[in-house]
mmCIF file of C-alpha atoms in Angstrom:
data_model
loop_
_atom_site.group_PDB
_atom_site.id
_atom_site.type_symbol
_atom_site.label_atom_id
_atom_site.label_comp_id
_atom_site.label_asym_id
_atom_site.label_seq_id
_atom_site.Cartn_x
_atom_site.Cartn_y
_atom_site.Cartn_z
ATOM 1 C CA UNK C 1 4.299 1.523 -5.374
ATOM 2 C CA UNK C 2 5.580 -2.158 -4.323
ATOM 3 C CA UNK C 3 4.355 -5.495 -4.742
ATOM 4 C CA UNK C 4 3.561 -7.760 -2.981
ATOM 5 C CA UNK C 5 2.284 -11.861 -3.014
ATOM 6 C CA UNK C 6 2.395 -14.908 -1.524
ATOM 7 C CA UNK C 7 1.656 -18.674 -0.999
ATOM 8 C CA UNK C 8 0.393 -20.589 2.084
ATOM 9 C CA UNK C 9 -0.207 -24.231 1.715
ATOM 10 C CA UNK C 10 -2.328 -25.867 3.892
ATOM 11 C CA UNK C 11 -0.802 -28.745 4.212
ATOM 12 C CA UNK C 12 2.450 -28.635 6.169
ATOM 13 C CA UNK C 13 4.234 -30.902 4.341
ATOM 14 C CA UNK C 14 3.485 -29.649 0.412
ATOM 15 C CA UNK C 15 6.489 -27.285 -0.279
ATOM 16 C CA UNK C 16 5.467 -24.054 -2.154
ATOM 17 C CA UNK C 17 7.140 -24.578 -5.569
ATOM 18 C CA UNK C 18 9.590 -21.830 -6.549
ATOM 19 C CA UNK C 19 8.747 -21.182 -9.884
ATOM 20 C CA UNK C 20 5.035 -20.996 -8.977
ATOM 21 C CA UNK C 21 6.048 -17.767 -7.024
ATOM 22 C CA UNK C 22 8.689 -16.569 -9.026
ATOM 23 C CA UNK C 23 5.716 -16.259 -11.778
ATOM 24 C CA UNK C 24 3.324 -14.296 -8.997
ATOM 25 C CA UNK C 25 6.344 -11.929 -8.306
ATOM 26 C CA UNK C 26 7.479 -11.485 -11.988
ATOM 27 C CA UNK C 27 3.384 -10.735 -12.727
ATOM 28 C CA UNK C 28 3.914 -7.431 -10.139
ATOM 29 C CA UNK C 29 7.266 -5.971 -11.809
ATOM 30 C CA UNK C 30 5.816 -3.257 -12.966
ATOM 31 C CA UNK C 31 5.005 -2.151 -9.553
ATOM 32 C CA UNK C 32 8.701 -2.588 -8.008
ATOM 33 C CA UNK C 33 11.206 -1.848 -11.055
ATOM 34 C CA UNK C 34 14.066 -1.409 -8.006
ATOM 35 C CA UNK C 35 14.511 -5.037 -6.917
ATOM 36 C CA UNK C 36 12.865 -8.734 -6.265
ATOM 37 C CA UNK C 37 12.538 -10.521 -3.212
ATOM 38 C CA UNK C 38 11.528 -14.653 -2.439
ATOM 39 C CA UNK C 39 10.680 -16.268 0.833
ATOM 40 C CA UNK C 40 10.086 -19.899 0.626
ATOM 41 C CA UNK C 41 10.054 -21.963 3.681
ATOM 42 C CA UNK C 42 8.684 -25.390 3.253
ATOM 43 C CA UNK C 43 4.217 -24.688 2.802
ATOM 44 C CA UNK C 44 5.069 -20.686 2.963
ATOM 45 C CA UNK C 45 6.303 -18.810 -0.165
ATOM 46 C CA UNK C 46 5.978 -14.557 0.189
ATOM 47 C CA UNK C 47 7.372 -12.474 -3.312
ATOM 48 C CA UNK C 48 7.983 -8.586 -2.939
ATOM 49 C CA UNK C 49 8.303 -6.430 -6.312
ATOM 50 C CA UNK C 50 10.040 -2.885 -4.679
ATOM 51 C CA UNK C 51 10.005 0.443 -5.392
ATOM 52 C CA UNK C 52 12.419 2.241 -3.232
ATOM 53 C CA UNK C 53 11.708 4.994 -1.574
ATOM 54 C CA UNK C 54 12.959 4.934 2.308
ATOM 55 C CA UNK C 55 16.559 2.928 3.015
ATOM 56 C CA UNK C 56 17.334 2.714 -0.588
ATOM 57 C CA UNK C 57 20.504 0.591 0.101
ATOM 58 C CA UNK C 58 19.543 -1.828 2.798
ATOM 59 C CA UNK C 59 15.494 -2.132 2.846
ATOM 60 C CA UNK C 60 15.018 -4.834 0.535
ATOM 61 C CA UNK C 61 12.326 -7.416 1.286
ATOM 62 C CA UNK C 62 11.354 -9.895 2.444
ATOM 63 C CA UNK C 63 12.855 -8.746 6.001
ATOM 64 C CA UNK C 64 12.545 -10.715 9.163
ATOM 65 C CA UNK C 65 13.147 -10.306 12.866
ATOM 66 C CA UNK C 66 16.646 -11.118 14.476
ATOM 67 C CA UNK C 67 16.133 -15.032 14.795
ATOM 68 C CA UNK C 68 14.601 -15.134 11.650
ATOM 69 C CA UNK C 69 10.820 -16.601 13.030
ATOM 70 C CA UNK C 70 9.360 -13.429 11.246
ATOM 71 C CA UNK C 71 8.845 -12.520 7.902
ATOM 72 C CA UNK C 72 7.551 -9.602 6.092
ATOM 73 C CA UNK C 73 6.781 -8.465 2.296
ATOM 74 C CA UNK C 74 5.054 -4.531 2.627
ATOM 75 C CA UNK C 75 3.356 -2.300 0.210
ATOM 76 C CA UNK C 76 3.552 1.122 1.093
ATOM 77 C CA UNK C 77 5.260 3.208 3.984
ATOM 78 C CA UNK C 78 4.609 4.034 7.827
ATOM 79 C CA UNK C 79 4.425 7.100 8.836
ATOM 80 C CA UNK C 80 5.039 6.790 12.273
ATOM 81 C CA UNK C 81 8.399 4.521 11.668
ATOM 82 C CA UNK C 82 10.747 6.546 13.366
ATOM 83 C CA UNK C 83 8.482 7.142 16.542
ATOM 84 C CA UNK C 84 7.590 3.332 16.612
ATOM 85 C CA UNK C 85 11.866 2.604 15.998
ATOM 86 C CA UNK C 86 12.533 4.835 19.118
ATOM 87 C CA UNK C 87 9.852 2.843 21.586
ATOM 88 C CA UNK C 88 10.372 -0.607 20.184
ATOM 89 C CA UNK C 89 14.614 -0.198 20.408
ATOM 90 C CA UNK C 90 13.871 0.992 23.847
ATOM 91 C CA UNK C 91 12.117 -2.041 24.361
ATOM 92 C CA UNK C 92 15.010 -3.638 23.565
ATOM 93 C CA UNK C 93 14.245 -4.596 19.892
ATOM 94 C CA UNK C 94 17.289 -4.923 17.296
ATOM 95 C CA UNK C 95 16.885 -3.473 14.281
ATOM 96 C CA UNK C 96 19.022 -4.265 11.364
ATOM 97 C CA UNK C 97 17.988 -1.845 8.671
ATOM 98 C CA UNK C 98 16.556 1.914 8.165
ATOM 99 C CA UNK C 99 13.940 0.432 6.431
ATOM 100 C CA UNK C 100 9.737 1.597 7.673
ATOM 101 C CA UNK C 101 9.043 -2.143 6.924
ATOM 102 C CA UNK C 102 11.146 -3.902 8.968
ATOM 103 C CA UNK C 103 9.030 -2.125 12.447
ATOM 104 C CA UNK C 104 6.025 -3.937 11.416
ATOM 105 C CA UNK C 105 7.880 -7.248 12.345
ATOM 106 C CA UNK C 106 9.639 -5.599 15.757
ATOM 107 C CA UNK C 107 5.678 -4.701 16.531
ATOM 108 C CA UNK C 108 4.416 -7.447 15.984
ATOM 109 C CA UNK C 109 6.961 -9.472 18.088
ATOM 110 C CA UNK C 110 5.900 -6.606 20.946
ATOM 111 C CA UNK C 111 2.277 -6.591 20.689
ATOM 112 C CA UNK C 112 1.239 -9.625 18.654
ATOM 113 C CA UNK C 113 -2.070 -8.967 15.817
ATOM 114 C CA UNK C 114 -2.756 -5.769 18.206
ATOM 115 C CA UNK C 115 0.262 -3.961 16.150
ATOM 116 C CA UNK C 116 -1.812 -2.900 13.493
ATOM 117 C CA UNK C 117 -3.339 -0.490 16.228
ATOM 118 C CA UNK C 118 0.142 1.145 16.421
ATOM 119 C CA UNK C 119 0.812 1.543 12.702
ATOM 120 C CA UNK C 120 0.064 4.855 11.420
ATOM 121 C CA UNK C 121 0.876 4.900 7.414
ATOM 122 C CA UNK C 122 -0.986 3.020 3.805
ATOM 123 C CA UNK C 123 0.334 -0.266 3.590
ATOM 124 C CA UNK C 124 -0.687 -3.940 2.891
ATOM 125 C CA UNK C 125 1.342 -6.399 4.417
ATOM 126 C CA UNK C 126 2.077 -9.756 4.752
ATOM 127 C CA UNK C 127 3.767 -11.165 7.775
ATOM 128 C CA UNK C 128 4.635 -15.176 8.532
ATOM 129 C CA UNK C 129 5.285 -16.311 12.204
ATOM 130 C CA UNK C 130 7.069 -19.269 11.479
ATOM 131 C CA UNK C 131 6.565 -20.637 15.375
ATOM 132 C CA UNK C 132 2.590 -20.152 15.114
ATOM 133 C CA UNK C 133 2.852 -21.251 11.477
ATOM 134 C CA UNK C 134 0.280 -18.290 11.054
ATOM 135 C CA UNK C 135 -0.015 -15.864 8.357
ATOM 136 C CA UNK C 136 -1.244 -12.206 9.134
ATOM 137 C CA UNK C 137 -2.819 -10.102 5.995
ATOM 138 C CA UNK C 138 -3.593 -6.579 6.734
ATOM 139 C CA UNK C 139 -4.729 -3.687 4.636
ATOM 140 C CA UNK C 140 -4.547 0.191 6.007
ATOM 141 C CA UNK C 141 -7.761 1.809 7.961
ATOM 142 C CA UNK C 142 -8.912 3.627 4.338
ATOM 143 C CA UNK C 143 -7.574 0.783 1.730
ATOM 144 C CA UNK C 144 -5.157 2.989 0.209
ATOM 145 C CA UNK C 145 -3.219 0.114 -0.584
ATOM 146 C CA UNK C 146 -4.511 -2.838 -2.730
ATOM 147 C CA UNK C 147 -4.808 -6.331 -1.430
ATOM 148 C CA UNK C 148 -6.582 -9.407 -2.942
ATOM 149 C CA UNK C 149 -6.423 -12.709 -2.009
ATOM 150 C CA UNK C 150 -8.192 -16.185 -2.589
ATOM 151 C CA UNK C 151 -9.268 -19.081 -0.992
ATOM 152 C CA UNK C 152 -8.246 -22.477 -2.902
ATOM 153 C CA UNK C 153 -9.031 -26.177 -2.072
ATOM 154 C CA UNK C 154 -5.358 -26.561 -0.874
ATOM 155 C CA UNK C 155 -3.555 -23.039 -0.508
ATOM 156 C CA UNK C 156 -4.407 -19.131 0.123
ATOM 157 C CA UNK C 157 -2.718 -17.134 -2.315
ATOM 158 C CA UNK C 158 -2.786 -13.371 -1.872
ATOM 159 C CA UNK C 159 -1.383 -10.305 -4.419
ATOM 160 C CA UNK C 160 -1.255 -6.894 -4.589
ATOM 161 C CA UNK C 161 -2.797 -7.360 -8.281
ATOM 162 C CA UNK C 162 -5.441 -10.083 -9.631
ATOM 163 C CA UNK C 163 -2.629 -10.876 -12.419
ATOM 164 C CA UNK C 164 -0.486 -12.416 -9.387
ATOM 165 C CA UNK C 165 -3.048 -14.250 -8.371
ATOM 166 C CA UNK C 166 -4.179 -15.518 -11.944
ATOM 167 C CA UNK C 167 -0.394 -16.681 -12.341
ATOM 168 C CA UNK C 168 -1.097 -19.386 -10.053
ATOM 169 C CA UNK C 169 -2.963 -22.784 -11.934
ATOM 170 C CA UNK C 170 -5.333 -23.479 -10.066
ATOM 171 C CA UNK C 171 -7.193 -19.666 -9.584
ATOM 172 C CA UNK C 172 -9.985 -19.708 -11.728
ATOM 173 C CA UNK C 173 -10.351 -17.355 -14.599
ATOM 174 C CA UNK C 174 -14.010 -16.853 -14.707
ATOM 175 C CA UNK C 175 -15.979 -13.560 -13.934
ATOM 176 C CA UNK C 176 -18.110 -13.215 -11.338
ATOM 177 C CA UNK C 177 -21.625 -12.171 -12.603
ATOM 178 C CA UNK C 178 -22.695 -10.605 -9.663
ATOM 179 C CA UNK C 179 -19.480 -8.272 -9.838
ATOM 180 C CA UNK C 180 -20.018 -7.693 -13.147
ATOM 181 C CA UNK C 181 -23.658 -6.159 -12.890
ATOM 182 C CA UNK C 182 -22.175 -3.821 -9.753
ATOM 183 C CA UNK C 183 -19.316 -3.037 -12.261
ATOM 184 C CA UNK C 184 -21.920 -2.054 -15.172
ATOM 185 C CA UNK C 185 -23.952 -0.099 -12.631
ATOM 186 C CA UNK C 186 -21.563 1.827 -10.335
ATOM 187 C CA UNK C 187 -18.612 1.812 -12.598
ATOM 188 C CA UNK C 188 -16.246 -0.012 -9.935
ATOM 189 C CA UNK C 189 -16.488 -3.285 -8.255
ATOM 190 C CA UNK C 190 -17.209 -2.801 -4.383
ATOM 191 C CA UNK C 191 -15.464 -4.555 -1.873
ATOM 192 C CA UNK C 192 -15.336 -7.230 -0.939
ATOM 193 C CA UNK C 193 -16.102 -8.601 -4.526
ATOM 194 C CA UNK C 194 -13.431 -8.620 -7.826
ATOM 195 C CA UNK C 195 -14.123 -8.797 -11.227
ATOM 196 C CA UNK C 196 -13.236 -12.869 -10.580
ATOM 197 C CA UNK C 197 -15.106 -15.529 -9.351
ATOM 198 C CA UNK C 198 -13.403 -16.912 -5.861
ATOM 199 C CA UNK C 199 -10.892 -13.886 -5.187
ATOM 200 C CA UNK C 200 -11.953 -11.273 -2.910
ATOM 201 C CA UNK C 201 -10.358 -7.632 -1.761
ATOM 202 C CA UNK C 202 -9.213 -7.817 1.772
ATOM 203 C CA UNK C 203 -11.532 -5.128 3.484
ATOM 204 C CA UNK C 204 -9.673 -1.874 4.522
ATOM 205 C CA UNK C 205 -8.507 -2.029 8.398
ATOM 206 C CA UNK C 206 -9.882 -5.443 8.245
ATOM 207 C CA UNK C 207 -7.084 -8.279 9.085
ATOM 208 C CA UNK C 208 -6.778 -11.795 7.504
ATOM 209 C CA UNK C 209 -5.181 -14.931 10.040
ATOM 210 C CA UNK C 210 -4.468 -18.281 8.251
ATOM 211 C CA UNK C 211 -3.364 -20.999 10.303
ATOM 212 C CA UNK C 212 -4.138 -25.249 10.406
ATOM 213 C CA UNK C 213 -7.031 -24.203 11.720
ATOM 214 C CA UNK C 214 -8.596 -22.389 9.200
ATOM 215 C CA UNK C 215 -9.053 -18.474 7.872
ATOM 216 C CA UNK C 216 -10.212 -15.775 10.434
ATOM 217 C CA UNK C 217 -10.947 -12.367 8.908
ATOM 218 C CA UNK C 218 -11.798 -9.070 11.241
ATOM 219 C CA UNK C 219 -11.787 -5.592 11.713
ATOM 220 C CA UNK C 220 -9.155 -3.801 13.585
ATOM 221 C CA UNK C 221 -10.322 -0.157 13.344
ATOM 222 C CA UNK C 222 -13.658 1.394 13.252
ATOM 223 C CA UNK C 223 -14.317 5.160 12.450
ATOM 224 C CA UNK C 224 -16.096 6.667 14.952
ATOM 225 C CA UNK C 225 -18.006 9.839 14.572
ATOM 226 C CA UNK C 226 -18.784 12.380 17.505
ATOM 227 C CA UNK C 227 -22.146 13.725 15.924
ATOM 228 C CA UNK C 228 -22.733 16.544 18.954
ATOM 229 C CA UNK C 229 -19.647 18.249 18.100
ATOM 230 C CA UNK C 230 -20.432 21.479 16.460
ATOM 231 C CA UNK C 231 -17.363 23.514 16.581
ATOM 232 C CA UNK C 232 -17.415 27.186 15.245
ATOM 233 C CA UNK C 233 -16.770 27.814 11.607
ATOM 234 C CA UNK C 234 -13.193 28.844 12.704
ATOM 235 C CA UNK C 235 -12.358 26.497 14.583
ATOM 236 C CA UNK C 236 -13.615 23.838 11.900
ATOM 237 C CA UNK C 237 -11.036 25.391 9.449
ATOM 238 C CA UNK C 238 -8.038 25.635 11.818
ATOM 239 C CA UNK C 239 -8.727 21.961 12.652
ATOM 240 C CA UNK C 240 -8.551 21.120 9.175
ATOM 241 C CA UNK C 241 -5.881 22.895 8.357
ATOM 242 C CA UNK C 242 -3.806 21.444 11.332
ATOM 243 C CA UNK C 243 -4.593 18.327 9.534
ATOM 244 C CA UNK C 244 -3.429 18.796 6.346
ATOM 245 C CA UNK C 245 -0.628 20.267 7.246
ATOM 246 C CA UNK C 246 0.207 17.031 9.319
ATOM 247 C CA UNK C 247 -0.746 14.662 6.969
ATOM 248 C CA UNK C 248 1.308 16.035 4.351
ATOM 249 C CA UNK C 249 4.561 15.858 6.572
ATOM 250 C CA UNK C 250 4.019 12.241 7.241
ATOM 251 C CA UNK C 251 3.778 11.634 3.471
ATOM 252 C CA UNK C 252 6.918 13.530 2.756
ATOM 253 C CA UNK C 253 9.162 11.028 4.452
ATOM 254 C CA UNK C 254 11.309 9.781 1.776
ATOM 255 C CA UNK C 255 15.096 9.487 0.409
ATOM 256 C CA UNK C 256 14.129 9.916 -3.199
ATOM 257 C CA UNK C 257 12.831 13.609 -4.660
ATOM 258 C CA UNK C 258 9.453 14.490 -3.791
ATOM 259 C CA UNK C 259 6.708 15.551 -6.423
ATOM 260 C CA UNK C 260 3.493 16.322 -6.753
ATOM 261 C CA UNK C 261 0.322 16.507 -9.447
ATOM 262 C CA UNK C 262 -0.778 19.400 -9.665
ATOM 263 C CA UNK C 263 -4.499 20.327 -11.768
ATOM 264 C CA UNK C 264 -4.639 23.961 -10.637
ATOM 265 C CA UNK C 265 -7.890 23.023 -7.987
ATOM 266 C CA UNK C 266 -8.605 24.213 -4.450
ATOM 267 C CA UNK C 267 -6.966 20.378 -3.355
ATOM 268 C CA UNK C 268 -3.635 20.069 -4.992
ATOM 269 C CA UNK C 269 -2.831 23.396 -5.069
ATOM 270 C CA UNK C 270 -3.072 23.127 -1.114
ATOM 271 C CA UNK C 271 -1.375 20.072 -1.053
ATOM 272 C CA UNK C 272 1.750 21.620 -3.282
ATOM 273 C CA UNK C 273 1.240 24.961 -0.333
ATOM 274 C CA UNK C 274 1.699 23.111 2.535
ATOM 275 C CA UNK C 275 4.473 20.584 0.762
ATOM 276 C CA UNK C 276 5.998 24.081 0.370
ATOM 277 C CA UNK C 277 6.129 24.916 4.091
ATOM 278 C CA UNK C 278 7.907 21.863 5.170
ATOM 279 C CA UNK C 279 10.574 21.377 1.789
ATOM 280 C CA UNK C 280 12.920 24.205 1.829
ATOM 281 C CA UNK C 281 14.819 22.712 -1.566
ATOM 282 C CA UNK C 282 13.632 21.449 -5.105
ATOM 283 C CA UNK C 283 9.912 20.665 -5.631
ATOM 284 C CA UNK C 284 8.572 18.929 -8.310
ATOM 285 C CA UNK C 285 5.209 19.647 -10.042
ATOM 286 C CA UNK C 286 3.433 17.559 -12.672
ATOM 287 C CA UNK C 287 0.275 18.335 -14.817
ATOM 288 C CA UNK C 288 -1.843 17.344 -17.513
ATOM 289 C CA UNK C 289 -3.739 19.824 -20.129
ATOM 290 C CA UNK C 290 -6.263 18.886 -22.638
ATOM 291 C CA UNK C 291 -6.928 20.678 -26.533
ATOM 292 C CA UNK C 292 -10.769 21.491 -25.133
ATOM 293 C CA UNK C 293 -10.298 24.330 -23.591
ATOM 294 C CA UNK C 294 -13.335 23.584 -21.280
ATOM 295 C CA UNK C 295 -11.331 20.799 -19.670
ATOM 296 C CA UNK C 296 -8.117 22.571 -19.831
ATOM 297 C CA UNK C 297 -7.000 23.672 -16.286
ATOM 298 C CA UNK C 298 -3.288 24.014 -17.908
ATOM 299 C CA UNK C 299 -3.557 28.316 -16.767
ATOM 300 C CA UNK C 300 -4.156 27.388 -13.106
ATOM 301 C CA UNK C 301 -1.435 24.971 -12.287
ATOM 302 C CA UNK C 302 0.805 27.474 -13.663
ATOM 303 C CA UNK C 303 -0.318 29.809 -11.507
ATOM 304 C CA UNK C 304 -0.137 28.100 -8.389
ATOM 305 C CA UNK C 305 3.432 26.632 -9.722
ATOM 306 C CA UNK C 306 4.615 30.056 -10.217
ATOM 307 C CA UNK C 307 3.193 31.181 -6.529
ATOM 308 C CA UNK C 308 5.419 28.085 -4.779
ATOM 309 C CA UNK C 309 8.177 28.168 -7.021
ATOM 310 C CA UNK C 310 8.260 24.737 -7.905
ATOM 311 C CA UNK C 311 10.129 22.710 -11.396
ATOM 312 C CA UNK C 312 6.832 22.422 -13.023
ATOM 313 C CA UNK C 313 6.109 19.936 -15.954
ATOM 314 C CA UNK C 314 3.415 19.415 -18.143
ATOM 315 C CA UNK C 315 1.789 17.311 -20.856
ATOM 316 C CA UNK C 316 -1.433 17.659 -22.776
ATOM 317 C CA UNK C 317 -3.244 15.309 -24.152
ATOM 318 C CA UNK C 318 -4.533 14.843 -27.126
ATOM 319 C CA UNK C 319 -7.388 12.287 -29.199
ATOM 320 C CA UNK C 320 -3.700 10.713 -29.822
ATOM 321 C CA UNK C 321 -2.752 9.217 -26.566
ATOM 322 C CA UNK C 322 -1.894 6.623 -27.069
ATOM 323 C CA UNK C 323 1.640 7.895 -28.246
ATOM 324 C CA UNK C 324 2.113 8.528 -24.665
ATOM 325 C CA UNK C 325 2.761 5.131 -23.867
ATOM 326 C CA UNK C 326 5.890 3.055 -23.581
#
């Protein structure tokens, strides 16, 4: 879990000041406890918070293309990395880290906005073309990965977290009544909408261009459904489990020990079974108990730790807490 922010002024000629986003970045450090990263280039200022997980040594952000016209601060990882390394080096792209990130810039460089279409992976992302002065938001096809931004008289600001964005002076700090009914009623806020009057999620597979000419925000992705399939029961279930077990590969990518949480249900247990199949060493397993026994699924996870011999830990919770926290 990264962080990420950012500044675009739309004048040319105001500078972003540094402190200004060394306050948005220093808001997210919770989020990125391994490291801090500042862009500022004249009216473009991009913070990064990181949590490192792939290219511990060498992936810190921001990271830019070889000439240095390209900038990126990412939340989250890409799957398909390696894959999209191969084709893009090919291609005759230079890559100077190991880093999933620093593709996004080699793909955008190779096929312009249209790169989002080759990025397989949960991420929001950031990315400044310095030549097009143009700034490119983009949020994965589900919204696994948090992105808010707003809209001000003289800048955008964006953040992976409304405190970011309240950092800056001149974001208002007043609710949005409308949000706060849907809150009261459905118990979340929907997208578009936050909590605050003026800022606004970024829509999942939805992309956000800034430029002297104004603010552009689309789709690139649509799901699509096929509603005369009707494959067999069996073949419904292989499919599925074809899919889980390939979805769980991609998200085991990593240079730091893998874990899991595990409640002892049909879903993580079958996440922790197929995490099995593809980690032949250590495997972590975390879960949490309660004292009412009706909500205590404590027996289960043991179970299904016991079955895929994994270094299982566990907590239970009590009316108390709040002696949990740090």
């Amino acid at each position: 879990m990264c962080g990420i922010c950012g500044v675009v002024q739309l004048d040319p000629e105001k500078p972003v000041p540094r402190n200004l986003l060394r306050a948005m970045t220093a808001a997210l450090g919770h989020r990125g406890p391994d490291g801090e990263g500042l862009y500022l280039a004249g009216p473009v200022g991009l913070g990064h918070r990181r949590l490192a997980i792939i290219d511990l040594h060498t992936g810190h952000q921001p990271l830019s293309n070889e000439d240095r016209t390209l900038w990126v601060v990412c939340n989250g990882e890409i799957y398909n990395f390696r894959e999209l390394r191969a084709s893009l080096t090919k291609a005759g792209h230079r890559f100077a880290t190991g880093s999933d990130t620093e593709v996004i810039v080699h793909a955008y460089e190779e096929y312009g906005d249209n790169c989002l279409e080759e990025l397989n992976g949960m991420f929001a992302f950031a990315l400044w073309d310095a030549r097009r002065q143009k700034l490119l938001l983009a949020r994965d096809r589900l919204g696994i990965k948090p992105l808010y931004y707003a809209l001000l008289p003289g800048a955008l600001v964006f953040a992976s977290e409304l405190k970011a964005l309240l950092a800056h002076p001149e974001v208002p700090r007043r609710l949005d009544p409308t949000a706060l009914r849907l809150y009261l009623a459905l118990e979340y806020v929907p997208t578009p909408q936050a909590i605050f009057a003026g800022i606004r999620k970024l829509p999942a597979a939805h992309l956000l261009l800034c430029n002297r000419q104004g603010v552009q925000l689309r789709p690139y992705w649509n799901l699509s459904y096929n509603h005369d399939a009707t494959p067999a029961p069996a073949a419904s279930a292989r499919q599925l489990r074809d899919l889980l077990r390939s979805t769980v590969r991609d998200h085991l990518l990593s240079d730091v020990p893998l874990g899991a949480f595990l409640s002892g249900g049909v879903d993580s247990t079958a996440v922790v079974a197929l995490m099995r199949e593809a980690v032949a060493g250590p495997l972590i397993t975390s879960s949490i108990g309660f004292a009412e026994a009706a909500y205590n699924e404590l027996p289960y996870a043991r179970i299904a730790a016991d079955r895929f011999q994994t270094q299982h830990h566990e907590e239970t919770v009590s009316p108390r807490v709040a002696e949990l926290l740090p």
